Amino acid sequence: MDAAAALAERVRQAAARAERLRILGQGSKDFYGGAPCGAPLQTAALRGIVAYEPAELVLVARAGTPLVEIEAALAAQGQMLAFEPPRFSGGGTLGGAVAAGLSGPRRAYAGAVRDFVLGAQLIDGRGRLLRFGGRVLKNVAGFDVSRLLVGSLGTLGVLTEVTLKVLPRPAQELTLCYALSQSEALERMHRLAAGPWPLSASAWLDGRLAVRLSGPPAALRAARRELGGEELACAARFWDELRDQRLEFFARAQRLWRVSLPPTAPPLPTEAATIVEWGGALRWVADPAEAADLRAQARRHGGHASLFRAPDKAEGVFAPLPPALAELHRRLKTVFDPAGIFNPGRLYPDF
Amino acid sequence: MSAPILEARRAATAPREVLARLRRALPASALLTAPEELKPYECDGLTLYRQPPLAVALPGDEDQVLAVLRICRATGTPVIARGAGTGLSGGATPRADAVLLVLSRLDRILHLDPQARSARVQPGVRNLAISEAAAPYGLTYAPDPSSQIACSIGGNIAENSGGVHCLKYGLTLHNLLRLRVATIEGEILELGSEALDAPGYDLVALLTGSEGLLGVVTEATLRLIPAAPCARVVLAAFDDLKRAGAAVAAVIAAGFIPAGLELMDRPAIAAVEPYAQAGYPLDAEAILLCELDGTAEALDEELARVEAVLRAAGARDCRVSRSDAERARLWAGRKAAFPAVGRLAPDYYCMDGTIPKKALAAVLGEIRAMEKKYGLACANVFHAGDGNLHPLILFDANRPEQVARAEAFGQEILQRCVAHGGSITGEHGVGIEKLDAMCAQFGADELELFHALKRAFDPYGLLNPGKAIPSLHRCAEFGRLHVHAGRLPHPELPRF
């Protein structure tokens, strides 16, 4: 019996006695979402790249494959995961990256995890191994379940295999820095994003805006000439540390809030330490004095705030859903996992 | 020709009562019930199936959309959303017992925010109108299906439409931020947000491409991108299809993501050149059009590199556009492919399958063999960069045995797409056209889950019933691929 079939058998047993399961890759994101509970269901045996052909821009790998293994295979062919999933504690698996749905600095310019998912295999709550999507870049047959699974935090089933679109690594990268206040930085981000520049990341912290450009040498030479600013040395390390949350800002934060906003929303009215990413669409706020207010502020601007990492999460991790949407979520959960065995409480407390 | 598959189902309430309720809820100008008024709506772009609906509702605002849905829900009446009716797979084909909910009057761009680079639009806005409105700000809406002068954004969302530029700029889903969706209960759901994500499940992803089975989009916020300052195209000619296929792979493997990468085979070139005078070499087995965009300065360097890659891959001849006029001329041939092929035979059947790029030469070889087997010619145009085939099978619809052969030909192409690891539809959707082919693409467990998903949104099965997802019974009964041929309608629209 192969590893996926063995897991499916384990799921059927659990479903029969309504035993809760906690889907576990490397556990690098255990801090995220509601507290994990249930018997661990390890995906480690689902390991390895199944198919990778650089000219197809398609990579298929088993869900328990470490991200570092996938990224090394891609780098050897001059390609990358353009959504730059964070590698917390240096680790994480492909399945975990897809289930968490978190994207890194390139997200605002290249797309999110779900934009690069082409297909997925899943064990549902009845222990059935299901296949959705495909191994081609364009495919509109059937409901797009593969992408629905992105960010579902394992509440809909056990991912066993994922197919991703991958992209060439840019020929060159260049990071420019500017000393600016937060509101000046936001304005600069909008102005740059409206221009012809090959932006691939932006971040404001400690009174400095860093902008990464990626592309052919001639495009970067033109950008360097036109955009001024100071070139950041060791830029690759800076963006990696931001992506993997290894900067001092993250180490210091006890209660870290992730606030997702329309990019043009003004600076949040807080004294707390803040990092702005994604051209203004993502704000990290460390230990705000007025957490309840943060969630209300986010809502007022058309966004949402999640309590990304904290010793206790009494306020709830994710912004509550309006009643009709919450009811739809419960129905969708029941479609995939009628016995309610997968990752209970990880996304919302009631399922 | 196969019998229509959408037999009328007995509604829970008498049609007369349904119509009476609709009359009370809608202004007189927003409800069509007379046979001559229903006629223009009896089919969408799949003209083979014609069936006037019970009534056509033309709501002028979201409240009227909700009112129609509530009446359909209360009376057990099927309801089929329709945009501009340009879809090619019969997603908006009516049925006799259904209300056709036509969203073309919801055609306003509600807000265009140049700084946030987004546009909030109603579903009936034409695709091209969005880019036109964004152009003064140097912005554009990237997805550009070939019918973009007519097709509406609501239909694009229902089909997850692509276009020539989607390898680089993505499909509809990748350019969508937020949806307002009316449920069959007549309630509004807000999905996604004007931020880059939203809490909970990614329902924008699920709704996009769901072909009107889950809800009715009443408003959408779209992402706009800066228009590229400059674009240039390389025309590469090949003496051998295999080399053309390998060149597609070589361009991608060299690290390029072209803004467009199109292939045409010899029969397509032969059809197009006398019609469009694009300057294509008539003696080539295949041509590739490879477009790069960016700043003028960067393009010079990039084009030289891409040309070297194409030559190394065996291109006999390369021509790089030196002006926008020359670029437009080189594209004119590709964009005229459908009407040009349309001159060669009374009818043609446009297929839409996807394959891994490495299978390109093999599949085109198989299609050559099928031409002999079925005694019908086939011209191939191909979104090569993303593996999306559009074989155009030539036939005469007035000769039933030719229709049957064209159907079988198309069916075999789709089977080969699935066998090569591809899909039965890259961008046209399943609708009613590819219901049987779905049985080859998915197993019973997946289909059952699709039906359960539909029930989670639409427990009574009233939203566009019978489309997109075949019943398990149907798959068991057919037990094989079966594809209905359809003539391409809207001859005035470009199709590529």
mmCIF file with all atom_site columns, C-alpha atoms in Angstrom, chain B residues 45-161:
data_model
loop_
_atom_site.group_PDB
_atom_site.id
_atom_site.type_symbol
_atom_site.label_atom_id
_atom_site.label_alt_id
_atom_site.label_comp_id
_atom_site.label_asym_id
_atom_site.label_entity_id
_atom_site.label_seq_id
_atom_site.pdbx_PDB_ins_code
_atom_site.Cartn_x
_atom_site.Cartn_y
_atom_site.Cartn_z
_atom_site.occupancy
_atom_site.B_iso_or_equiv
_atom_site.pdbx_formal_charge
_atom_site.auth_seq_id
_atom_site.auth_comp_id
_atom_site.auth_asym_id
_atom_site.auth_atom_id
_atom_site.pdbx_PDB_model_num
ATOM 1   C CA . GLY B 1 45  ? -22.556 31.041 -28.642 1.00 0.00 ? 45  GLY B CA 1
ATOM 2   C CA . LEU B 1 46  ? -23.266 27.319 -28.967 1.00 0.00 ? 46  LEU B CA 1
ATOM 3   C CA . THR B 1 47  ? -25.952 27.749 -31.589 1.00 0.00 ? 47  THR B CA 1
ATOM 4   C CA . LEU B 1 48  ? -26.629 24.085 -32.085 1.00 0.00 ? 48  LEU B CA 1
ATOM 5   C CA . TYR B 1 49  ? -29.016 24.025 -29.147 1.00 0.00 ? 49  TYR B CA 1
ATOM 6   C CA . ARG B 1 50  ? -31.946 26.396 -29.333 1.00 0.00 ? 50  ARG B CA 1
ATOM 7   C CA . GLN B 1 51  ? -34.670 26.567 -26.776 1.00 0.00 ? 51  GLN B CA 1
ATOM 8   C CA . PRO B 1 52  ? -36.615 29.677 -25.784 1.00 0.00 ? 52  PRO B CA 1
ATOM 9   C CA . PRO B 1 53  ? -36.820 30.097 -22.013 1.00 0.00 ? 53  PRO B CA 1
ATOM 10  C CA . LEU B 1 54  ? -40.044 30.591 -20.052 1.00 0.00 ? 54  LEU B CA 1
ATOM 11  C CA . ALA B 1 55  ? -39.174 34.274 -19.732 1.00 0.00 ? 55  ALA B CA 1
ATOM 12  C CA . VAL B 1 56  ? -36.252 36.654 -20.013 1.00 0.00 ? 56  VAL B CA 1
ATOM 13  C CA . ALA B 1 57  ? -35.626 38.945 -17.044 1.00 0.00 ? 57  ALA B CA 1
ATOM 14  C CA . LEU B 1 58  ? -33.498 42.017 -17.709 1.00 0.00 ? 58  LEU B CA 1
ATOM 15  C CA . PRO B 1 59  ? -32.900 43.489 -14.258 1.00 0.00 ? 59  PRO B CA 1
ATOM 16  C CA . GLY B 1 60  ? -31.683 47.069 -14.072 1.00 0.00 ? 60  GLY B CA 1
ATOM 17  C CA . ASP B 1 61  ? -30.258 46.837 -10.567 1.00 0.00 ? 61  ASP B CA 1
ATOM 18  C CA . GLU B 1 62  ? -29.180 44.371 -7.923  1.00 0.00 ? 62  GLU B CA 1
ATOM 19  C CA . ASP B 1 63  ? -32.526 44.510 -6.094  1.00 0.00 ? 63  ASP B CA 1
ATOM 20  C CA . GLN B 1 64  ? -34.277 43.282 -9.217  1.00 0.00 ? 64  GLN B CA 1
ATOM 21  C CA . VAL B 1 65  ? -31.738 40.449 -9.535  1.00 0.00 ? 65  VAL B CA 1
ATOM 22  C CA . LEU B 1 66  ? -32.528 39.437 -5.968  1.00 0.00 ? 66  LEU B CA 1
ATOM 23  C CA . ALA B 1 67  ? -36.263 39.683 -6.592  1.00 0.00 ? 67  ALA B CA 1
ATOM 24  C CA . VAL B 1 68  ? -36.030 37.350 -9.595  1.00 0.00 ? 68  VAL B CA 1
ATOM 25  C CA . LEU B 1 69  ? -33.951 34.841 -7.633  1.00 0.00 ? 69  LEU B CA 1
ATOM 26  C CA . ARG B 1 70  ? -36.410 34.881 -4.712  1.00 0.00 ? 70  ARG B CA 1
ATOM 27  C CA . ILE B 1 71  ? -39.317 34.234 -7.050  1.00 0.00 ? 71  ILE B CA 1
ATOM 28  C CA . CYS B 1 72  ? -37.457 31.361 -8.703  1.00 0.00 ? 72  CYS B CA 1
ATOM 29  C CA . ARG B 1 73  ? -36.577 29.945 -5.310  1.00 0.00 ? 73  ARG B CA 1
ATOM 30  C CA . ALA B 1 74  ? -40.133 30.265 -4.024  1.00 0.00 ? 74  ALA B CA 1
ATOM 31  C CA . THR B 1 75  ? -41.680 28.715 -7.119  1.00 0.00 ? 75  THR B CA 1
ATOM 32  C CA . GLY B 1 76  ? -39.051 26.036 -7.807  1.00 0.00 ? 76  GLY B CA 1
ATOM 33  C CA . THR B 1 77  ? -38.215 27.589 -11.170 1.00 0.00 ? 77  THR B CA 1
ATOM 34  C CA . PRO B 1 78  ? -34.761 27.033 -12.722 1.00 0.00 ? 78  PRO B CA 1
ATOM 35  C CA . VAL B 1 79  ? -32.834 30.243 -13.379 1.00 0.00 ? 79  VAL B CA 1
ATOM 36  C CA . ILE B 1 80  ? -29.988 30.660 -15.851 1.00 0.00 ? 80  ILE B CA 1
ATOM 37  C CA . ALA B 1 81  ? -27.708 33.681 -15.693 1.00 0.00 ? 81  ALA B CA 1
ATOM 38  C CA . ARG B 1 82  ? -26.497 35.075 -18.999 1.00 0.00 ? 82  ARG B CA 1
ATOM 39  C CA . GLY B 1 83  ? -24.101 37.882 -19.862 1.00 0.00 ? 83  GLY B CA 1
ATOM 40  C CA . ALA B 1 84  ? -23.493 38.785 -23.496 1.00 0.00 ? 84  ALA B CA 1
ATOM 41  C CA . GLY B 1 85  ? -24.270 35.271 -24.700 1.00 0.00 ? 85  GLY B CA 1
ATOM 42  C CA . THR B 1 86  ? -20.916 34.808 -26.441 1.00 0.00 ? 86  THR B CA 1
ATOM 43  C CA . GLY B 1 87  ? -19.900 31.632 -24.555 1.00 0.00 ? 87  GLY B CA 1
ATOM 44  C CA . LEU B 1 88  ? -19.001 28.711 -26.794 1.00 0.00 ? 88  LEU B CA 1
ATOM 45  C CA . SER B 1 89  ? -19.955 25.758 -24.584 1.00 0.00 ? 89  SER B CA 1
ATOM 46  C CA . GLY B 1 90  ? -23.663 26.393 -23.998 1.00 0.00 ? 90  GLY B CA 1
ATOM 47  C CA . GLY B 1 91  ? -23.322 27.619 -20.419 1.00 0.00 ? 91  GLY B CA 1
ATOM 48  C CA . ALA B 1 92  ? -26.259 29.987 -21.013 1.00 0.00 ? 92  ALA B CA 1
ATOM 49  C CA . THR B 1 93  ? -28.389 27.691 -23.169 1.00 0.00 ? 93  THR B CA 1
ATOM 50  C CA . PRO B 1 94  ? -31.968 28.174 -21.908 1.00 0.00 ? 94  PRO B CA 1
ATOM 51  C CA . ARG B 1 95  ? -34.483 25.502 -21.005 1.00 0.00 ? 95  ARG B CA 1
ATOM 52  C CA . ALA B 1 96  ? -38.222 25.734 -21.499 1.00 0.00 ? 96  ALA B CA 1
ATOM 53  C CA . ASP B 1 97  ? -39.048 25.854 -17.801 1.00 0.00 ? 97  ASP B CA 1
ATOM 54  C CA . ALA B 1 98  ? -36.378 28.392 -16.835 1.00 0.00 ? 98  ALA B CA 1
ATOM 55  C CA . VAL B 1 99  ? -36.107 32.104 -16.332 1.00 0.00 ? 99  VAL B CA 1
ATOM 56  C CA . LEU B 1 100 ? -33.142 33.514 -18.246 1.00 0.00 ? 100 LEU B CA 1
ATOM 57  C CA . LEU B 1 101 ? -31.568 36.146 -16.021 1.00 0.00 ? 101 LEU B CA 1
ATOM 58  C CA . VAL B 1 102 ? -29.825 38.483 -18.466 1.00 0.00 ? 102 VAL B CA 1
ATOM 59  C CA . LEU B 1 103 ? -27.372 40.838 -16.778 1.00 0.00 ? 103 LEU B CA 1
ATOM 60  C CA . SER B 1 104 ? -26.535 43.023 -19.769 1.00 0.00 ? 104 SER B CA 1
ATOM 61  C CA . ARG B 1 105 ? -28.314 46.085 -18.348 1.00 0.00 ? 105 ARG B CA 1
ATOM 62  C CA . LEU B 1 106 ? -26.054 46.073 -15.300 1.00 0.00 ? 106 LEU B CA 1
ATOM 63  C CA . ASP B 1 107 ? -23.382 47.674 -17.424 1.00 0.00 ? 107 ASP B CA 1
ATOM 64  C CA . ARG B 1 108 ? -21.851 50.423 -15.315 1.00 0.00 ? 108 ARG B CA 1
ATOM 65  C CA . ILE B 1 109 ? -18.257 50.867 -14.237 1.00 0.00 ? 109 ILE B CA 1
ATOM 66  C CA . LEU B 1 110 ? -19.047 51.979 -10.694 1.00 0.00 ? 110 LEU B CA 1
ATOM 67  C CA . HIS B 1 111 ? -15.619 53.177 -9.638  1.00 0.00 ? 111 HIS B CA 1
ATOM 68  C CA . LEU B 1 112 ? -12.172 53.242 -11.134 1.00 0.00 ? 112 LEU B CA 1
ATOM 69  C CA . ASP B 1 113 ? -9.384  53.903 -8.634  1.00 0.00 ? 113 ASP B CA 1
ATOM 70  C CA . PRO B 1 114 ? -6.133  54.697 -10.465 1.00 0.00 ? 114 PRO B CA 1
ATOM 71  C CA . GLN B 1 115 ? -4.102  54.820 -7.269  1.00 0.00 ? 115 GLN B CA 1
ATOM 72  C CA . ALA B 1 116 ? -5.305  51.451 -5.955  1.00 0.00 ? 116 ALA B CA 1
ATOM 73  C CA . ARG B 1 117 ? -5.304  50.212 -9.568  1.00 0.00 ? 117 ARG B CA 1
ATOM 74  C CA . SER B 1 118 ? -8.698  48.602 -9.327  1.00 0.00 ? 118 SER B CA 1
ATOM 75  C CA . ALA B 1 119 ? -12.105 48.904 -10.961 1.00 0.00 ? 119 ALA B CA 1
ATOM 76  C CA . ARG B 1 120 ? -15.451 48.136 -9.367  1.00 0.00 ? 120 ARG B CA 1
ATOM 77  C CA . VAL B 1 121 ? -17.838 47.063 -12.105 1.00 0.00 ? 121 VAL B CA 1
ATOM 78  C CA . GLN B 1 122 ? -21.264 45.578 -12.697 1.00 0.00 ? 122 GLN B CA 1
ATOM 79  C CA . PRO B 1 123 ? -21.417 42.156 -14.382 1.00 0.00 ? 123 PRO B CA 1
ATOM 80  C CA . GLY B 1 124 ? -22.753 43.380 -17.720 1.00 0.00 ? 124 GLY B CA 1
ATOM 81  C CA . VAL B 1 125 ? -19.777 45.641 -18.436 1.00 0.00 ? 125 VAL B CA 1
ATOM 82  C CA . ARG B 1 126 ? -18.008 44.548 -21.600 1.00 0.00 ? 126 ARG B CA 1
ATOM 83  C CA . ASN B 1 127 ? -14.481 43.248 -21.086 1.00 0.00 ? 127 ASN B CA 1
ATOM 84  C CA . LEU B 1 128 ? -12.897 45.769 -23.453 1.00 0.00 ? 128 LEU B CA 1
ATOM 85  C CA . ALA B 1 129 ? -14.797 48.692 -21.912 1.00 0.00 ? 129 ALA B CA 1
ATOM 86  C CA . ILE B 1 130 ? -12.786 48.210 -18.715 1.00 0.00 ? 130 ILE B CA 1
ATOM 87  C CA . SER B 1 131 ? -9.431  48.582 -20.452 1.00 0.00 ? 131 SER B CA 1
ATOM 88  C CA . GLU B 1 132 ? -10.798 51.526 -22.412 1.00 0.00 ? 132 GLU B CA 1
ATOM 89  C CA . ALA B 1 133 ? -11.851 53.268 -19.210 1.00 0.00 ? 133 ALA B CA 1
ATOM 90  C CA . ALA B 1 134 ? -8.491  52.496 -17.595 1.00 0.00 ? 134 ALA B CA 1
ATOM 91  C CA . ALA B 1 135 ? -6.363  53.601 -20.554 1.00 0.00 ? 135 ALA B CA 1
ATOM 92  C CA . PRO B 1 136 ? -6.291  57.333 -19.689 1.00 0.00 ? 136 PRO B CA 1
ATOM 93  C CA . TYR B 1 137 ? -4.542  56.367 -16.439 1.00 0.00 ? 137 TYR B CA 1
ATOM 94  C CA . GLY B 1 138 ? -1.980  54.163 -18.207 1.00 0.00 ? 138 GLY B CA 1
ATOM 95  C CA . LEU B 1 139 ? -3.699  51.074 -16.821 1.00 0.00 ? 139 LEU B CA 1
ATOM 96  C CA . THR B 1 140 ? -5.297  48.042 -18.379 1.00 0.00 ? 140 THR B CA 1
ATOM 97  C CA . TYR B 1 141 ? -7.397  44.983 -17.471 1.00 0.00 ? 141 TYR B CA 1
ATOM 98  C CA . ALA B 1 142 ? -5.213  42.050 -18.486 1.00 0.00 ? 142 ALA B CA 1
ATOM 99  C CA . PRO B 1 143 ? -7.536  39.135 -19.423 1.00 0.00 ? 143 PRO B CA 1
ATOM 100 C CA . ASP B 1 144 ? -8.422  39.584 -23.070 1.00 0.00 ? 144 ASP B CA 1
ATOM 101 C CA . PRO B 1 145 ? -10.578 36.773 -24.465 1.00 0.00 ? 145 PRO B CA 1
ATOM 102 C CA . SER B 1 146 ? -10.854 37.124 -28.213 1.00 0.00 ? 146 SER B CA 1
ATOM 103 C CA . SER B 1 147 ? -14.525 38.087 -27.950 1.00 0.00 ? 147 SER B CA 1
ATOM 104 C CA . GLN B 1 148 ? -13.576 40.984 -25.651 1.00 0.00 ? 148 GLN B CA 1
ATOM 105 C CA . ILE B 1 149 ? -15.401 43.659 -27.636 1.00 0.00 ? 149 ILE B CA 1
ATOM 106 C CA . ALA B 1 150 ? -18.677 41.920 -26.760 1.00 0.00 ? 150 ALA B CA 1
ATOM 107 C CA . CYS B 1 151 ? -18.265 39.489 -23.871 1.00 0.00 ? 151 CYS B CA 1
ATOM 108 C CA . SER B 1 152 ? -19.133 40.749 -20.404 1.00 0.00 ? 152 SER B CA 1
ATOM 109 C CA . ILE B 1 153 ? -17.172 40.541 -17.203 1.00 0.00 ? 153 ILE B CA 1
ATOM 110 C CA . GLY B 1 154 ? -19.868 38.481 -15.449 1.00 0.00 ? 154 GLY B CA 1
ATOM 111 C CA . GLY B 1 155 ? -19.525 35.817 -18.124 1.00 0.00 ? 155 GLY B CA 1
ATOM 112 C CA . ASN B 1 156 ? -15.723 36.040 -17.921 1.00 0.00 ? 156 ASN B CA 1
ATOM 113 C CA . ILE B 1 157 ? -15.946 35.316 -14.194 1.00 0.00 ? 157 ILE B CA 1
ATOM 114 C CA . ALA B 1 158 ? -18.377 32.429 -14.742 1.00 0.00 ? 158 ALA B CA 1
ATOM 115 C CA . GLU B 1 159 ? -15.970 30.853 -17.253 1.00 0.00 ? 159 GLU B CA 1
ATOM 116 C CA . ASN B 1 160 ? -12.617 32.013 -15.781 1.00 0.00 ? 160 ASN B CA 1
ATOM 117 C CA . SER B 1 161 ? -11.774 33.364 -19.213 1.00 0.00 ? 161 SER B CA 1
#
